[in-house]
Amino acid sequence: MKNISKEIPSVNEKLIETVTALKHRIHHLSKIGIILGSGLAGLAEEIENPVRVRFEDLPNFPVSSVDGHRGEVVSGNLFDVSLFALSGRVHYYEGYSMQQVVFPIQVMAALGTKTVIITNAAGAVHESYKPGDIVVIRDHINFMWDNPLRGLNRFVDLTEAYSGHLRDLAKTTADNLGIKLRSGVYAALSGSSYETPAEIKALRRMGADMVGMSTVPEVIMANSLGIKVLGLSMITNIAAGMGGKPLSHKEVIETSQNTSPKLTALVKDLIKRI
Ligand code: HPA
């Protein structure tokens, strides 16, 4: 049988191609990367001296197909700190493979990123969480039934997948700004349906405080590449069966847009302290 493996570009070849294309456009390497989830593009607007590259203009970069996710790389500064932001991201639920979902993290690593701040929109599973709350992710439960390291045979320790140091820093920063910051466990499901009330009940019993459809693949890949992670969830809705009303994607996007200034203020102040 013909060996086709040499004809299919490997992830490494794709990475080299993408990183080379980016290096022609952006001016510097960045120690800090940021992934801005649904409705959180506001922070990318505040980056100074920005160079913007649309995902679709980058070779091999996965392009999002969902409302509320503008897909572009924004490279620039905030308070003299050089940043590499992804405004928008692709999700596993869009039909992309785990490898495609984590490709941008591998690009960040190749561009010198040592710390990544990952934001997302999540449903409240904890009974006291409310829409508009911000939660620092303490730990996660991967219910996507897939793993981006499958096939790579990297046995990565995830005991502190979300850096304790960065979590403390987030708490101090939030306290200084008068923002109430909660700490919780994020359960990731593959979507794209929302959950059933029975699933939410089961998730709560298993220790989840919030639920979403992103972040976990990127966090696993970041850990395997030695990148420290800070995860921040914005609560956009009460999870299925708890709030007495049906969930809507429109509501999720609207709440995240309304809460975005608070999260943006927190992330901006945090960047000064990392
Ligand atoms: N479930 C799953 N993902 C979500 C939710 C939810 O309730 N809210 C925002 N993303």
PDB file of C-alpha atoms and ligand atoms in Angstrom:
ATOM      1  CA  MET A   1       0.000   0.000   0.000  1.00  0.00           C
ATOM      2  CA  LYS A   2       1.189   3.507  -0.786  1.00  0.00           C
ATOM      3  CA  ASN A   3       2.514   5.374   2.241  1.00  0.00           C
ATOM      4  CA  ILE A   4       0.545   8.630   2.277  1.00  0.00           C
ATOM      5  CA  SER A   5       1.798   9.897   5.645  1.00  0.00           C
ATOM      6  CA  LYS A   6       4.529  12.009   4.037  1.00  0.00           C
ATOM      7  CA  GLU A   7       1.993  13.750   1.800  1.00  0.00           C
ATOM      8  CA  ILE A   8      -0.280  14.897   4.635  1.00  0.00           C
ATOM      9  CA  PRO A   9       1.228  17.934   6.374  1.00  0.00           C
ATOM     10  CA  SER A  10       1.889  17.053  10.031  1.00  0.00           C
ATOM     11  CA  VAL A  11       0.799  19.374  12.846  1.00  0.00           C
ATOM     12  CA  ASN A  12       4.426  20.512  13.091  1.00  0.00           C
ATOM     13  CA  GLU A  13       4.604  21.462   9.427  1.00  0.00           C
ATOM     14  CA  LYS A  14       1.305  23.332   9.743  1.00  0.00           C
ATOM     15  CA  LEU A  15       2.566  25.097  12.867  1.00  0.00           C
ATOM     16  CA  ILE A  16       5.731  26.225  11.147  1.00  0.00           C
ATOM     17  CA  GLU A  17       3.686  27.565   8.239  1.00  0.00           C
ATOM     18  CA  THR A  18       1.250  29.466  10.492  1.00  0.00           C
ATOM     19  CA  VAL A  19       3.919  30.830  12.829  1.00  0.00           C
ATOM     20  CA  THR A  20       6.023  31.963   9.868  1.00  0.00           C
ATOM     21  CA  ALA A  21       3.009  33.774   8.368  1.00  0.00           C
ATOM     22  CA  LEU A  22       2.318  35.463  11.713  1.00  0.00           C
ATOM     23  CA  LYS A  23       5.913  36.491  12.269  1.00  0.00           C
ATOM     24  CA  HIS A  24       5.766  38.427   8.988  1.00  0.00           C
ATOM     25  CA  ARG A  25       2.815  40.432  10.337  1.00  0.00           C
ATOM     26  CA  ILE A  26       3.311  40.914  14.091  1.00  0.00           C
ATOM     27  CA  HIS A  27       6.180  42.879  15.588  1.00  0.00           C
ATOM     28  CA  HIS A  28       7.099  40.998  18.718  1.00  0.00           C
ATOM     29  CA  LEU A  29       6.783  37.829  20.738  1.00  0.00           C
ATOM     30  CA  SER A  30       4.354  37.863  23.674  1.00  0.00           C
ATOM     31  CA  LYS A  31       4.719  36.216  27.069  1.00  0.00           C
ATOM     32  CA  ILE A  32       0.990  36.635  27.718  1.00  0.00           C
ATOM     33  CA  GLY A  33      -1.745  35.163  25.558  1.00  0.00           C
ATOM     34  CA  ILE A  34      -5.461  35.783  25.973  1.00  0.00           C
ATOM     35  CA  ILE A  35      -8.418  33.884  24.579  1.00  0.00           C
ATOM     36  CA  LEU A  36     -11.536  36.020  24.505  1.00  0.00           C
ATOM     37  CA  GLY A  37     -14.715  33.957  24.443  1.00  0.00           C
ATOM     38  CA  SER A  38     -18.312  34.770  23.486  1.00  0.00           C
ATOM     39  CA  GLY A  39     -19.096  38.476  23.624  1.00  0.00           C
ATOM     40  CA  LEU A  40     -15.730  39.366  25.170  1.00  0.00           C
ATOM     41  CA  ALA A  41     -14.082  40.978  22.182  1.00  0.00           C
ATOM     42  CA  GLY A  42     -14.102  44.342  24.046  1.00  0.00           C
ATOM     43  CA  LEU A  43     -10.663  43.808  25.540  1.00  0.00           C
ATOM     44  CA  ALA A  44      -9.134  43.299  22.115  1.00  0.00           C
ATOM     45  CA  GLU A  45     -10.385  46.795  21.201  1.00  0.00           C
ATOM     46  CA  GLU A  46      -8.243  48.283  23.992  1.00  0.00           C
ATOM     47  CA  ILE A  47      -4.958  46.775  22.879  1.00  0.00           C
ATOM     48  CA  GLU A  48      -2.537  49.526  21.843  1.00  0.00           C
ATOM     49  CA  ASN A  49      -0.628  49.541  18.549  1.00  0.00           C
ATOM     50  CA  PRO A  50      -2.662  46.549  17.431  1.00  0.00           C
ATOM     51  CA  VAL A  51      -1.837  44.344  14.511  1.00  0.00           C
ATOM     52  CA  ARG A  52      -4.972  42.433  13.561  1.00  0.00           C
ATOM     53  CA  VAL A  53      -4.997  39.312  11.451  1.00  0.00           C
ATOM     54  CA  ARG A  54      -8.244  37.553  10.679  1.00  0.00           C
ATOM     55  CA  PHE A  55      -8.195  33.814  11.345  1.00  0.00           C
ATOM     56  CA  GLU A  56      -9.307  33.221   7.751  1.00  0.00           C
ATOM     57  CA  ASP A  57      -6.203  35.047   6.498  1.00  0.00           C
ATOM     58  CA  LEU A  58      -3.863  32.733   8.408  1.00  0.00           C
ATOM     59  CA  PRO A  59      -2.869  29.389   6.914  1.00  0.00           C
ATOM     60  CA  ASN A  60      -4.233  26.386   8.846  1.00  0.00           C
ATOM     61  CA  PHE A  61      -6.045  28.524  11.426  1.00  0.00           C
ATOM     62  CA  PRO A  62      -9.516  27.193  12.301  1.00  0.00           C
ATOM     63  CA  VAL A  63     -12.282  29.718  11.572  1.00  0.00           C
ATOM     64  CA  SER A  64     -15.302  30.091  13.833  1.00  0.00           C
ATOM     65  CA  SER A  65     -18.780  29.783  12.409  1.00  0.00           C
ATOM     66  CA  VAL A  66     -20.731  31.006  15.456  1.00  0.00           C
ATOM     67  CA  ASP A  67     -22.370  34.394  16.111  1.00  0.00           C
ATOM     68  CA  GLY A  68     -20.577  36.363  18.791  1.00  0.00           C
ATOM     69  CA  HIS A  69     -17.111  35.033  17.999  1.00  0.00           C
ATOM     70  CA  ARG A  70     -15.105  37.384  15.849  1.00  0.00           C
ATOM     71  CA  GLY A  71     -12.174  35.427  14.711  1.00  0.00           C
ATOM     72  CA  GLU A  72      -8.991  37.475  14.718  1.00  0.00           C
ATOM     73  CA  VAL A  73      -5.560  37.543  16.246  1.00  0.00           C
ATOM     74  CA  VAL A  74      -4.730  40.859  17.877  1.00  0.00           C
ATOM     75  CA  SER A  75      -1.117  41.482  18.773  1.00  0.00           C
ATOM     76  CA  GLY A  76      -0.043  44.634  20.600  1.00  0.00           C
ATOM     77  CA  ASN A  77       0.528  46.166  24.039  1.00  0.00           C
ATOM     78  CA  LEU A  78      -1.377  47.007  27.146  1.00  0.00           C
ATOM     79  CA  PHE A  79       0.608  48.965  29.767  1.00  0.00           C
ATOM     80  CA  ASP A  80       3.845  48.122  27.964  1.00  0.00           C
ATOM     81  CA  VAL A  81       3.105  44.419  28.271  1.00  0.00           C
ATOM     82  CA  SER A  82       3.110  42.682  24.922  1.00  0.00           C
ATOM     83  CA  LEU A  83       0.018  40.572  24.342  1.00  0.00           C
ATOM     84  CA  PHE A  84      -1.163  38.014  21.849  1.00  0.00           C
ATOM     85  CA  ALA A  85      -4.957  37.863  21.929  1.00  0.00           C
ATOM     86  CA  LEU A  86      -7.344  35.568  20.144  1.00  0.00           C
ATOM     87  CA  SER A  87     -10.578  37.429  19.723  1.00  0.00           C
ATOM     88  CA  GLY A  88     -12.905  34.504  19.209  1.00  0.00           C
ATOM     89  CA  ARG A  89     -12.093  30.830  19.133  1.00  0.00           C
ATOM     90  CA  VAL A  90     -13.355  27.664  17.544  1.00  0.00           C
ATOM     91  CA  HIS A  91     -15.235  25.076  19.535  1.00  0.00           C
ATOM     92  CA  TYR A  92     -15.364  21.312  19.518  1.00  0.00           C
ATOM     93  CA  TYR A  93     -19.154  21.599  19.040  1.00  0.00           C
ATOM     94  CA  GLU A  94     -18.637  23.263  15.662  1.00  0.00           C
ATOM     95  CA  GLY A  95     -17.366  19.928  14.447  1.00  0.00           C
ATOM     96  CA  TYR A  96     -13.648  20.681  14.683  1.00  0.00           C
ATOM     97  CA  SER A  97     -11.334  17.997  16.017  1.00  0.00           C
ATOM     98  CA  MET A  98      -9.567  18.441  19.346  1.00  0.00           C
ATOM     99  CA  GLN A  99      -6.334  18.940  17.364  1.00  0.00           C
ATOM    100  CA  GLN A 100      -7.878  21.851  15.457  1.00  0.00           C
ATOM    101  CA  VAL A 101      -9.344  23.396  18.619  1.00  0.00           C
ATOM    102  CA  VAL A 102      -5.952  23.487  20.357  1.00  0.00           C
ATOM    103  CA  PHE A 103      -3.927  24.571  17.315  1.00  0.00           C
ATOM    104  CA  PRO A 104      -3.998  28.271  18.372  1.00  0.00           C
ATOM    105  CA  ILE A 105      -2.488  27.325  21.764  1.00  0.00           C
ATOM    106  CA  GLN A 106       0.369  25.594  19.978  1.00  0.00           C
ATOM    107  CA  VAL A 107       0.850  28.729  17.877  1.00  0.00           C
ATOM    108  CA  MET A 108       0.957  30.842  21.053  1.00  0.00           C
ATOM    109  CA  ALA A 109       3.554  28.538  22.588  1.00  0.00           C
ATOM    110  CA  ALA A 110       5.685  28.841  19.468  1.00  0.00           C
ATOM    111  CA  LEU A 111       5.440  32.637  19.755  1.00  0.00           C
ATOM    112  CA  GLY A 112       6.825  32.638  23.304  1.00  0.00           C
ATOM    113  CA  THR A 113       3.649  32.584  25.423  1.00  0.00           C
ATOM    114  CA  LYS A 114       4.291  31.510  29.021  1.00  0.00           C
ATOM    115  CA  THR A 115       0.930  32.480  30.527  1.00  0.00           C
ATOM    116  CA  VAL A 116      -2.503  32.266  28.985  1.00  0.00           C
ATOM    117  CA  ILE A 117      -5.697  33.849  30.254  1.00  0.00           C
ATOM    118  CA  ILE A 118      -8.699  31.912  28.970  1.00  0.00           C
ATOM    119  CA  THR A 119     -12.184  33.373  29.282  1.00  0.00           C
ATOM    120  CA  ASN A 120     -15.514  31.764  28.591  1.00  0.00           C
ATOM    121  CA  ALA A 121     -19.245  32.040  29.068  1.00  0.00           C
ATOM    122  CA  ALA A 122     -20.759  29.433  31.378  1.00  0.00           C
ATOM    123  CA  GLY A 123     -24.043  28.342  32.878  1.00  0.00           C
ATOM    124  CA  ALA A 124     -24.445  28.414  36.672  1.00  0.00           C
ATOM    125  CA  VAL A 125     -24.656  24.963  38.240  1.00  0.00           C
ATOM    126  CA  HIS A 126     -23.871  26.187  41.757  1.00  0.00           C
ATOM    127  CA  GLU A 127     -27.131  27.325  43.341  1.00  0.00           C
ATOM    128  CA  SER A 128     -25.807  30.689  44.504  1.00  0.00           C
ATOM    129  CA  TYR A 129     -24.207  31.780  41.190  1.00  0.00           C
ATOM    130  CA  LYS A 130     -26.066  34.417  39.185  1.00  0.00           C
ATOM    131  CA  PRO A 131     -25.835  35.762  35.626  1.00  0.00           C
ATOM    132  CA  GLY A 132     -23.148  38.437  35.579  1.00  0.00           C
ATOM    133  CA  ASP A 133     -20.944  36.710  38.196  1.00  0.00           C
ATOM    134  CA  ILE A 134     -17.291  36.125  37.411  1.00  0.00           C
ATOM    135  CA  VAL A 135     -15.710  32.875  38.538  1.00  0.00           C
ATOM    136  CA  VAL A 136     -12.032  31.970  38.548  1.00  0.00           C
ATOM    137  CA  ILE A 137     -11.731  28.349  37.424  1.00  0.00           C
ATOM    138  CA  ARG A 138     -10.139  26.233  40.165  1.00  0.00           C
ATOM    139  CA  ASP A 139     -10.362  22.911  38.386  1.00  0.00           C
ATOM    140  CA  HIS A 140     -12.309  21.218  35.629  1.00  0.00           C
ATOM    141  CA  ILE A 141     -14.158  18.042  34.756  1.00  0.00           C
ATOM    142  CA  ASN A 142     -13.709  16.920  31.169  1.00  0.00           C
ATOM    143  CA  PHE A 143     -17.013  15.508  29.965  1.00  0.00           C
ATOM    144  CA  MET A 144     -16.206  16.048  26.310  1.00  0.00           C
ATOM    145  CA  TRP A 145     -15.155  12.410  26.075  1.00  0.00           C
ATOM    146  CA  ASP A 146     -12.133  13.361  24.022  1.00  0.00           C
ATOM    147  CA  ASN A 147      -8.681  14.707  24.810  1.00  0.00           C
ATOM    148  CA  PRO A 148      -6.332  16.803  22.653  1.00  0.00           C
ATOM    149  CA  LEU A 149      -3.356  14.731  23.808  1.00  0.00           C
ATOM    150  CA  ARG A 150      -4.880  11.488  22.560  1.00  0.00           C
ATOM    151  CA  GLY A 151      -2.371  10.046  20.124  1.00  0.00           C
ATOM    152  CA  LEU A 152       0.452  12.237  21.400  1.00  0.00           C
ATOM    153  CA  ASN A 153       1.201  10.003  24.409  1.00  0.00           C
ATOM    154  CA  ARG A 154       1.968  12.944  26.658  1.00  0.00           C
ATOM    155  CA  PHE A 155       1.161  11.963  30.247  1.00  0.00           C
ATOM    156  CA  VAL A 156       0.641  15.442  31.626  1.00  0.00           C
ATOM    157  CA  ASP A 157       0.011  16.082  35.311  1.00  0.00           C
ATOM    158  CA  LEU A 158      -3.145  18.198  35.731  1.00  0.00           C
ATOM    159  CA  THR A 159      -3.075  18.461  39.537  1.00  0.00           C
ATOM    160  CA  GLU A 160      -2.717  22.231  39.164  1.00  0.00           C
ATOM    161  CA  ALA A 161      -4.067  22.739  35.667  1.00  0.00           C
ATOM    162  CA  TYR A 162      -5.106  26.257  36.729  1.00  0.00           C
ATOM    163  CA  SER A 163      -2.126  27.977  38.363  1.00  0.00           C
ATOM    164  CA  GLY A 164      -2.648  28.614  42.094  1.00  0.00           C
ATOM    165  CA  HIS A 165      -0.407  31.667  41.857  1.00  0.00           C
ATOM    166  CA  LEU A 166      -2.515  33.174  39.058  1.00  0.00           C
ATOM    167  CA  ARG A 167      -5.729  32.359  40.914  1.00  0.00           C
ATOM    168  CA  ASP A 168      -4.424  34.201  43.996  1.00  0.00           C
ATOM    169  CA  LEU A 169      -3.398  37.120  41.809  1.00  0.00           C
ATOM    170  CA  ALA A 170      -6.876  37.226  40.266  1.00  0.00           C
ATOM    171  CA  LYS A 171      -8.462  37.263  43.719  1.00  0.00           C
ATOM    172  CA  THR A 172      -6.238  40.100  44.992  1.00  0.00           C
ATOM    173  CA  THR A 173      -6.853  42.091  41.805  1.00  0.00           C
ATOM    174  CA  ALA A 174     -10.619  41.586  42.020  1.00  0.00           C
ATOM    175  CA  ASP A 175     -10.635  42.583  45.707  1.00  0.00           C
ATOM    176  CA  ASN A 176      -8.758  45.791  44.846  1.00  0.00           C
ATOM    177  CA  LEU A 177     -11.284  46.625  42.153  1.00  0.00           C
ATOM    178  CA  GLY A 178     -14.257  45.793  44.381  1.00  0.00           C
ATOM    179  CA  ILE A 179     -15.257  42.930  42.064  1.00  0.00           C
ATOM    180  CA  LYS A 180     -16.687  39.835  43.716  1.00  0.00           C
ATOM    181  CA  LEU A 181     -14.750  36.876  42.349  1.00  0.00           C
ATOM    182  CA  ARG A 182     -15.907  33.350  42.995  1.00  0.00           C
ATOM    183  CA  SER A 183     -13.828  30.196  42.611  1.00  0.00           C
ATOM    184  CA  GLY A 184     -15.362  27.137  41.008  1.00  0.00           C
ATOM    185  CA  VAL A 185     -15.087  23.885  39.083  1.00  0.00           C
ATOM    186  CA  TYR A 186     -15.909  24.049  35.353  1.00  0.00           C
ATOM    187  CA  ALA A 187     -17.486  21.065  33.650  1.00  0.00           C
ATOM    188  CA  ALA A 188     -17.024  20.967  29.870  1.00  0.00           C
ATOM    189  CA  LEU A 189     -19.495  19.124  27.642  1.00  0.00           C
ATOM    190  CA  SER A 190     -19.165  18.795  23.915  1.00  0.00           C
ATOM    191  CA  GLY A 191     -22.481  20.490  22.979  1.00  0.00           C
ATOM    192  CA  SER A 192     -23.860  21.951  20.881  1.00  0.00           C
ATOM    193  CA  SER A 193     -27.142  21.293  22.698  1.00  0.00           C
ATOM    194  CA  TYR A 194     -27.445  22.721  26.168  1.00  0.00           C
ATOM    195  CA  GLU A 195     -27.805  20.176  28.957  1.00  0.00           C
ATOM    196  CA  THR A 196     -30.927  18.498  30.321  1.00  0.00           C
ATOM    197  CA  PRO A 197     -32.058  19.267  33.886  1.00  0.00           C
ATOM    198  CA  ALA A 198     -31.054  15.704  34.872  1.00  0.00           C
ATOM    199  CA  GLU A 199     -27.556  16.250  33.486  1.00  0.00           C
ATOM    200  CA  ILE A 200     -27.213  19.496  35.439  1.00  0.00           C
ATOM    201  CA  LYS A 201     -28.329  17.763  38.638  1.00  0.00           C
ATOM    202  CA  ALA A 202     -25.790  14.998  38.013  1.00  0.00           C
ATOM    203  CA  LEU A 203     -23.031  17.551  37.292  1.00  0.00           C
ATOM    204  CA  ARG A 204     -23.758  19.377  40.558  1.00  0.00           C
ATOM    205  CA  ARG A 205     -23.575  16.109  42.515  1.00  0.00           C
ATOM    206  CA  MET A 206     -20.256  15.379  40.836  1.00  0.00           C
ATOM    207  CA  GLY A 207     -18.756  18.653  42.021  1.00  0.00           C
ATOM    208  CA  ALA A 208     -19.278  21.050  39.103  1.00  0.00           C
ATOM    209  CA  ASP A 209     -20.097  24.709  39.792  1.00  0.00           C
ATOM    210  CA  MET A 210     -20.508  25.830  36.196  1.00  0.00           C
ATOM    211  CA  VAL A 211     -20.924  24.278  32.791  1.00  0.00           C
ATOM    212  CA  GLY A 212     -19.719  25.206  29.326  1.00  0.00           C
ATOM    213  CA  MET A 213     -18.539  23.890  25.977  1.00  0.00           C
ATOM    214  CA  SER A 214     -15.004  25.213  25.684  1.00  0.00           C
ATOM    215  CA  THR A 215     -11.697  25.883  27.487  1.00  0.00           C
ATOM    216  CA  VAL A 216     -10.822  22.361  28.664  1.00  0.00           C
ATOM    217  CA  PRO A 217      -9.045  21.261  25.442  1.00  0.00           C
ATOM    218  CA  GLU A 218      -6.963  24.460  25.394  1.00  0.00           C
ATOM    219  CA  VAL A 219      -6.117  24.109  29.099  1.00  0.00           C
ATOM    220  CA  ILE A 220      -4.916  20.527  28.650  1.00  0.00           C
ATOM    221  CA  MET A 221      -2.737  21.475  25.668  1.00  0.00           C
ATOM    222  CA  ALA A 222      -1.388  24.583  27.449  1.00  0.00           C
ATOM    223  CA  ASN A 223      -0.355  22.467  30.439  1.00  0.00           C
ATOM    224  CA  SER A 224       1.403  19.996  28.175  1.00  0.00           C
ATOM    225  CA  LEU A 225       3.406  22.873  26.680  1.00  0.00           C
ATOM    226  CA  GLY A 226       4.394  24.358  30.052  1.00  0.00           C
ATOM    227  CA  ILE A 227       2.070  27.367  29.711  1.00  0.00           C
ATOM    228  CA  LYS A 228       0.518  28.565  32.985  1.00  0.00           C
ATOM    229  CA  VAL A 229      -3.254  28.995  32.814  1.00  0.00           C
ATOM    230  CA  LEU A 230      -5.698  31.413  34.352  1.00  0.00           C
ATOM    231  CA  GLY A 231      -9.324  30.536  33.527  1.00  0.00           C
ATOM    232  CA  LEU A 232     -12.171  32.990  34.041  1.00  0.00           C
ATOM    233  CA  SER A 233     -15.826  32.146  33.498  1.00  0.00           C
ATOM    234  CA  MET A 234     -18.536  34.666  33.119  1.00  0.00           C
ATOM    235  CA  ILE A 235     -21.894  33.336  34.254  1.00  0.00           C
ATOM    236  CA  THR A 236     -24.377  34.084  31.484  1.00  0.00           C
ATOM    237  CA  ASN A 237     -27.370  32.023  32.598  1.00  0.00           C
ATOM    238  CA  ILE A 238     -28.721  29.681  35.214  1.00  0.00           C
ATOM    239  CA  ALA A 239     -28.193  26.112  33.954  1.00  0.00           C
ATOM    240  CA  ALA A 240     -31.067  24.017  32.566  1.00  0.00           C
ATOM    241  CA  GLY A 241     -33.847  23.143  34.965  1.00  0.00           C
ATOM    242  CA  MET A 242     -32.649  25.491  37.724  1.00  0.00           C
ATOM    243  CA  GLY A 243     -33.975  28.837  36.544  1.00  0.00           C
ATOM    244  CA  GLY A 244     -37.361  27.682  35.382  1.00  0.00           C
ATOM    245  CA  LYS A 245     -36.979  29.048  31.854  1.00  0.00           C
ATOM    246  CA  PRO A 246     -35.565  27.733  28.583  1.00  0.00           C
ATOM    247  CA  LEU A 247     -31.979  28.588  27.669  1.00  0.00           C
ATOM    248  CA  SER A 248     -31.214  30.708  24.635  1.00  0.00           C
ATOM    249  CA  HIS A 249     -27.944  31.385  22.827  1.00  0.00           C
ATOM    250  CA  LYS A 250     -29.116  34.986  22.320  1.00  0.00           C
ATOM    251  CA  GLU A 251     -29.441  35.476  26.091  1.00  0.00           C
ATOM    252  CA  VAL A 252     -26.001  33.958  26.671  1.00  0.00           C
ATOM    253  CA  ILE A 253     -24.432  36.403  24.202  1.00  0.00           C
ATOM    254  CA  GLU A 254     -26.372  39.392  25.583  1.00  0.00           C
ATOM    255  CA  THR A 255     -25.410  38.682  29.207  1.00  0.00           C
ATOM    256  CA  SER A 256     -21.783  38.185  28.271  1.00  0.00           C
ATOM    257  CA  GLN A 257     -21.784  41.509  26.414  1.00  0.00           C
ATOM    258  CA  ASN A 258     -23.312  43.243  29.458  1.00  0.00           C
ATOM    259  CA  THR A 259     -20.799  41.690  31.861  1.00  0.00           C
ATOM    260  CA  SER A 260     -17.871  42.193  29.541  1.00  0.00           C
ATOM    261  CA  PRO A 261     -16.795  45.614  31.002  1.00  0.00           C
ATOM    262  CA  LYS A 262     -16.361  44.052  34.481  1.00  0.00           C
ATOM    263  CA  LEU A 263     -14.323  41.142  33.167  1.00  0.00           C
ATOM    264  CA  THR A 264     -12.316  43.454  30.912  1.00  0.00           C
ATOM    265  CA  ALA A 265     -11.455  45.693  33.901  1.00  0.00           C
ATOM    266  CA  LEU A 266     -10.311  42.654  35.870  1.00  0.00           C
ATOM    267  CA  VAL A 267      -8.192  41.219  33.072  1.00  0.00           C
ATOM    268  CA  LYS A 268      -6.603  44.607  32.315  1.00  0.00           C
ATOM    269  CA  ASP A 269      -5.550  45.115  35.920  1.00  0.00           C
ATOM    270  CA  LEU A 270      -4.322  41.548  36.150  1.00  0.00           C
ATOM    271  CA  ILE A 271      -2.051  41.981  33.144  1.00  0.00           C
ATOM    272  CA  LYS A 272      -0.155  44.698  35.031  1.00  0.00           C
ATOM    273  CA  ARG A 273       0.552  42.253  37.845  1.00  0.00           C
ATOM    274  CA  ILE A 274       1.540  39.081  36.000  1.00  0.00           C
TER     275      ILE A 274
HETATM  276  N1  HPA B   1     -24.442  25.192  29.244  1.00  0.00           N
HETATM  277  C1  HPA B   1     -23.407  24.951  28.425  1.00  0.00           C
HETATM  278  N2  HPA B   1     -22.657  25.917  27.904  1.00  0.00           N
HETATM  279  C2  HPA B   1     -22.969  27.174  28.222  1.00  0.00           C
HETATM  280  C3  HPA B   1     -24.039  27.491  29.066  1.00  0.00           C
HETATM  281  C4  HPA B   1     -24.823  26.443  29.605  1.00  0.00           C
HETATM  282  O1  HPA B   1     -25.788  26.640  30.372  1.00  0.00           O
HETATM  283  N3  HPA B   1     -24.058  28.850  29.172  1.00  0.00           N
HETATM  284  C5  HPA B   1     -23.042  29.321  28.419  1.00  0.00           C
HETATM  285  N4  HPA B   1     -22.362  28.312  27.840  1.00  0.00           N
END
